[in-house]
């Protein structure tokens, strides 16, 4: 393994940590409606639990309302029940074939709790990135110990990995700030 391999591996794993954070933050509900909120809700479809998006069309009616249109007549009640029983705190209402899912406004206290959740998720991502930095640095030190690289190469590798870590942590901070602003926006 060379220094370039170490850096490339660390960079790809750090990018995955950022993407994982974005996916985690995507699940956190804000006051606005977003069709992706229902992605984790599964409904019973002929004995199998499948995501709502596989049995219905999920779209937005307006900024605070999601519409769910089942593709089969009998699925409306099952979808409505699955949304109501999910841990999202949503209260769907059926209107013929259309299921309207209004997004309740967030209270100020709930908004503050959600920002804490966002910060904790961000800290977890930063810890993961720092652990990746440590692993990359240990690999470089092992190459030095095995006399595969010189001290200058090792020092350069440590500096490059540190710059990469700083850049990724900066990106994590921006993602967290954007999500906090989204949550706190009224």
XYZ file of C-alpha atoms in Angstrom:
186
model
C 0.000 0.000 0.000
C 1.311 3.425 -0.927
C 0.663 6.882 0.500
C -1.630 7.667 -2.428
C -3.664 4.529 -1.653
C -3.935 5.507 2.015
C -5.110 9.008 1.109
C -7.582 7.758 -1.518
C -9.066 5.219 0.905
C -9.382 7.808 3.678
C -10.959 10.302 1.283
C -13.588 7.834 0.020
C -14.463 6.687 3.558
C -14.745 10.298 4.745
C -17.037 11.086 1.800
C -19.210 8.120 2.815
C -19.387 9.516 6.360
C -20.645 12.859 5.005
C -23.218 11.098 2.783
C -24.351 9.017 5.750
C -24.807 12.205 7.779
C -26.835 13.784 4.975
C -29.038 10.682 4.818
C -29.531 10.779 8.580
C -30.416 14.480 8.533
C -32.789 13.918 5.620
C -34.967 11.814 7.942
C -35.310 14.610 10.495
C -38.642 16.277 9.945
C -38.886 20.018 9.642
C -42.079 22.046 9.431
C -42.171 21.755 5.639
C -43.604 18.817 3.753
C -41.194 16.564 1.884
C -42.159 13.310 0.099
C -38.984 11.643 1.390
C -40.370 11.750 4.930
C -42.555 8.742 4.101
C -39.636 6.697 2.689
C -39.152 4.739 5.908
C -42.877 3.895 6.274
C -43.731 0.386 5.087
C -47.171 -0.962 4.245
C -48.485 -4.546 4.067
C -48.835 -5.483 0.390
C -50.109 -9.034 -0.080
C -48.138 -10.312 2.922
C -44.922 -8.365 2.267
C -43.851 -5.131 3.921
C -42.918 -2.665 1.164
C -42.187 1.086 1.174
C -45.172 3.324 0.401
C -43.416 4.587 -2.737
C -43.790 1.076 -4.245
C -47.578 0.969 -3.874
C -48.554 4.627 -4.313
C -47.593 7.930 -5.869
C -46.179 10.270 -3.195
C -46.097 13.986 -4.054
C -46.635 17.455 -2.594
C -49.951 19.294 -2.695
C -48.494 22.432 -1.106
C -45.670 23.418 1.251
C -47.301 21.717 4.243
C -49.239 18.812 2.680
C -48.105 15.509 1.163
C -50.490 13.623 -1.105
C -50.430 9.841 -1.415
C -52.378 8.272 -4.297
C -52.540 4.449 -4.094
C -52.216 2.543 -7.345
C -54.788 -0.053 -6.239
C -58.231 0.677 -4.779
C -57.909 -1.446 -1.613
C -54.553 -0.043 -0.512
C -55.818 3.357 0.701
C -56.860 2.184 4.171
C -53.650 0.177 4.651
C -51.469 3.114 3.635
C -53.386 5.505 5.881
C -53.018 3.086 8.818
C -49.272 2.613 8.174
C -48.659 6.386 8.145
C -50.734 6.906 11.289
C -48.907 4.086 13.161
C -45.427 5.257 12.095
C -43.353 7.192 14.643
C -43.522 10.346 12.518
C -46.461 11.880 14.386
C -48.485 12.423 11.209
C -52.277 12.270 10.929
C -53.359 11.349 7.369
C -56.867 12.014 6.077
C -58.453 10.084 3.207
C -60.458 11.934 0.547
C -61.695 9.316 -1.872
C -58.624 7.753 -3.484
C -56.337 10.572 -2.296
C -54.684 10.492 1.132
C -53.693 13.940 2.406
C -50.905 14.064 4.994
C -50.730 17.539 6.572
C -47.473 18.412 8.321
C -48.130 19.766 11.808
C -46.167 22.924 12.605
C -43.234 22.407 14.954
C -43.303 24.011 18.371
C -40.321 26.123 19.435
C -39.354 23.500 22.018
C -39.467 20.714 19.414
C -37.340 22.795 17.046
C -34.674 23.196 19.743
C -34.760 19.449 20.447
C -34.311 18.730 16.734
C -31.299 21.073 16.529
C -29.729 19.077 19.387
C -30.344 15.860 17.430
C -28.743 17.455 14.357
C -25.687 18.569 16.357
C -25.292 15.097 17.864
C -25.470 13.492 14.418
C -22.856 16.001 13.222
C -20.574 15.205 16.170
C -20.903 11.480 15.429
C -19.893 12.130 11.815
C -16.901 14.211 12.968
C -15.801 11.427 15.320
C -16.007 8.951 12.436
C -13.884 11.259 10.252
C -11.300 11.694 13.018
C -11.130 7.914 13.464
C -10.491 7.574 9.727
C -7.699 10.166 10.040
C -6.167 8.169 12.882
C -6.321 4.946 10.840
C -4.701 6.613 7.820
C -1.945 8.085 9.998
C -1.283 4.696 11.596
C -0.954 3.135 8.154
C 1.567 5.806 7.136
C 3.556 5.263 10.351
C 3.541 1.525 9.701
C 4.973 2.129 6.211
C 7.720 4.236 7.815
C 8.419 1.540 10.402
C 8.626 -1.104 7.654
C 11.031 1.236 5.829
C 8.806 1.414 2.739
C 8.777 5.234 2.890
C 11.034 7.910 4.336
C 10.344 10.331 7.180
C 9.667 13.199 4.759
C 7.068 11.112 2.921
C 5.450 10.160 6.212
C 5.322 13.804 7.349
C 3.828 14.847 3.982
C 1.232 12.064 4.253
C 0.234 13.149 7.778
C -0.130 16.766 6.581
C -2.241 15.763 3.556
C -4.524 13.586 5.670
C -4.916 16.441 8.178
C -5.855 18.884 5.393
C -8.363 16.356 4.054
C -9.815 15.901 7.557
C -10.128 19.666 8.057
C -11.894 20.032 4.708
C -14.372 17.225 5.453
C -15.116 18.524 8.966
C -15.727 21.963 7.451
C -18.191 20.369 5.024
C -19.934 18.585 7.929
C -20.241 21.925 9.760
C -21.884 23.474 6.674
C -24.360 20.582 6.384
C -25.249 20.910 10.083
C -25.677 24.686 9.841
C -27.940 24.352 6.806
C -30.143 21.767 8.548
C -30.337 23.859 11.721
C -31.367 26.905 9.663
C -34.026 24.784 7.927
C -35.395 23.573 11.276
C -35.402 27.005 12.923
C -36.987 28.774 9.933
C -40.588 29.583 10.675
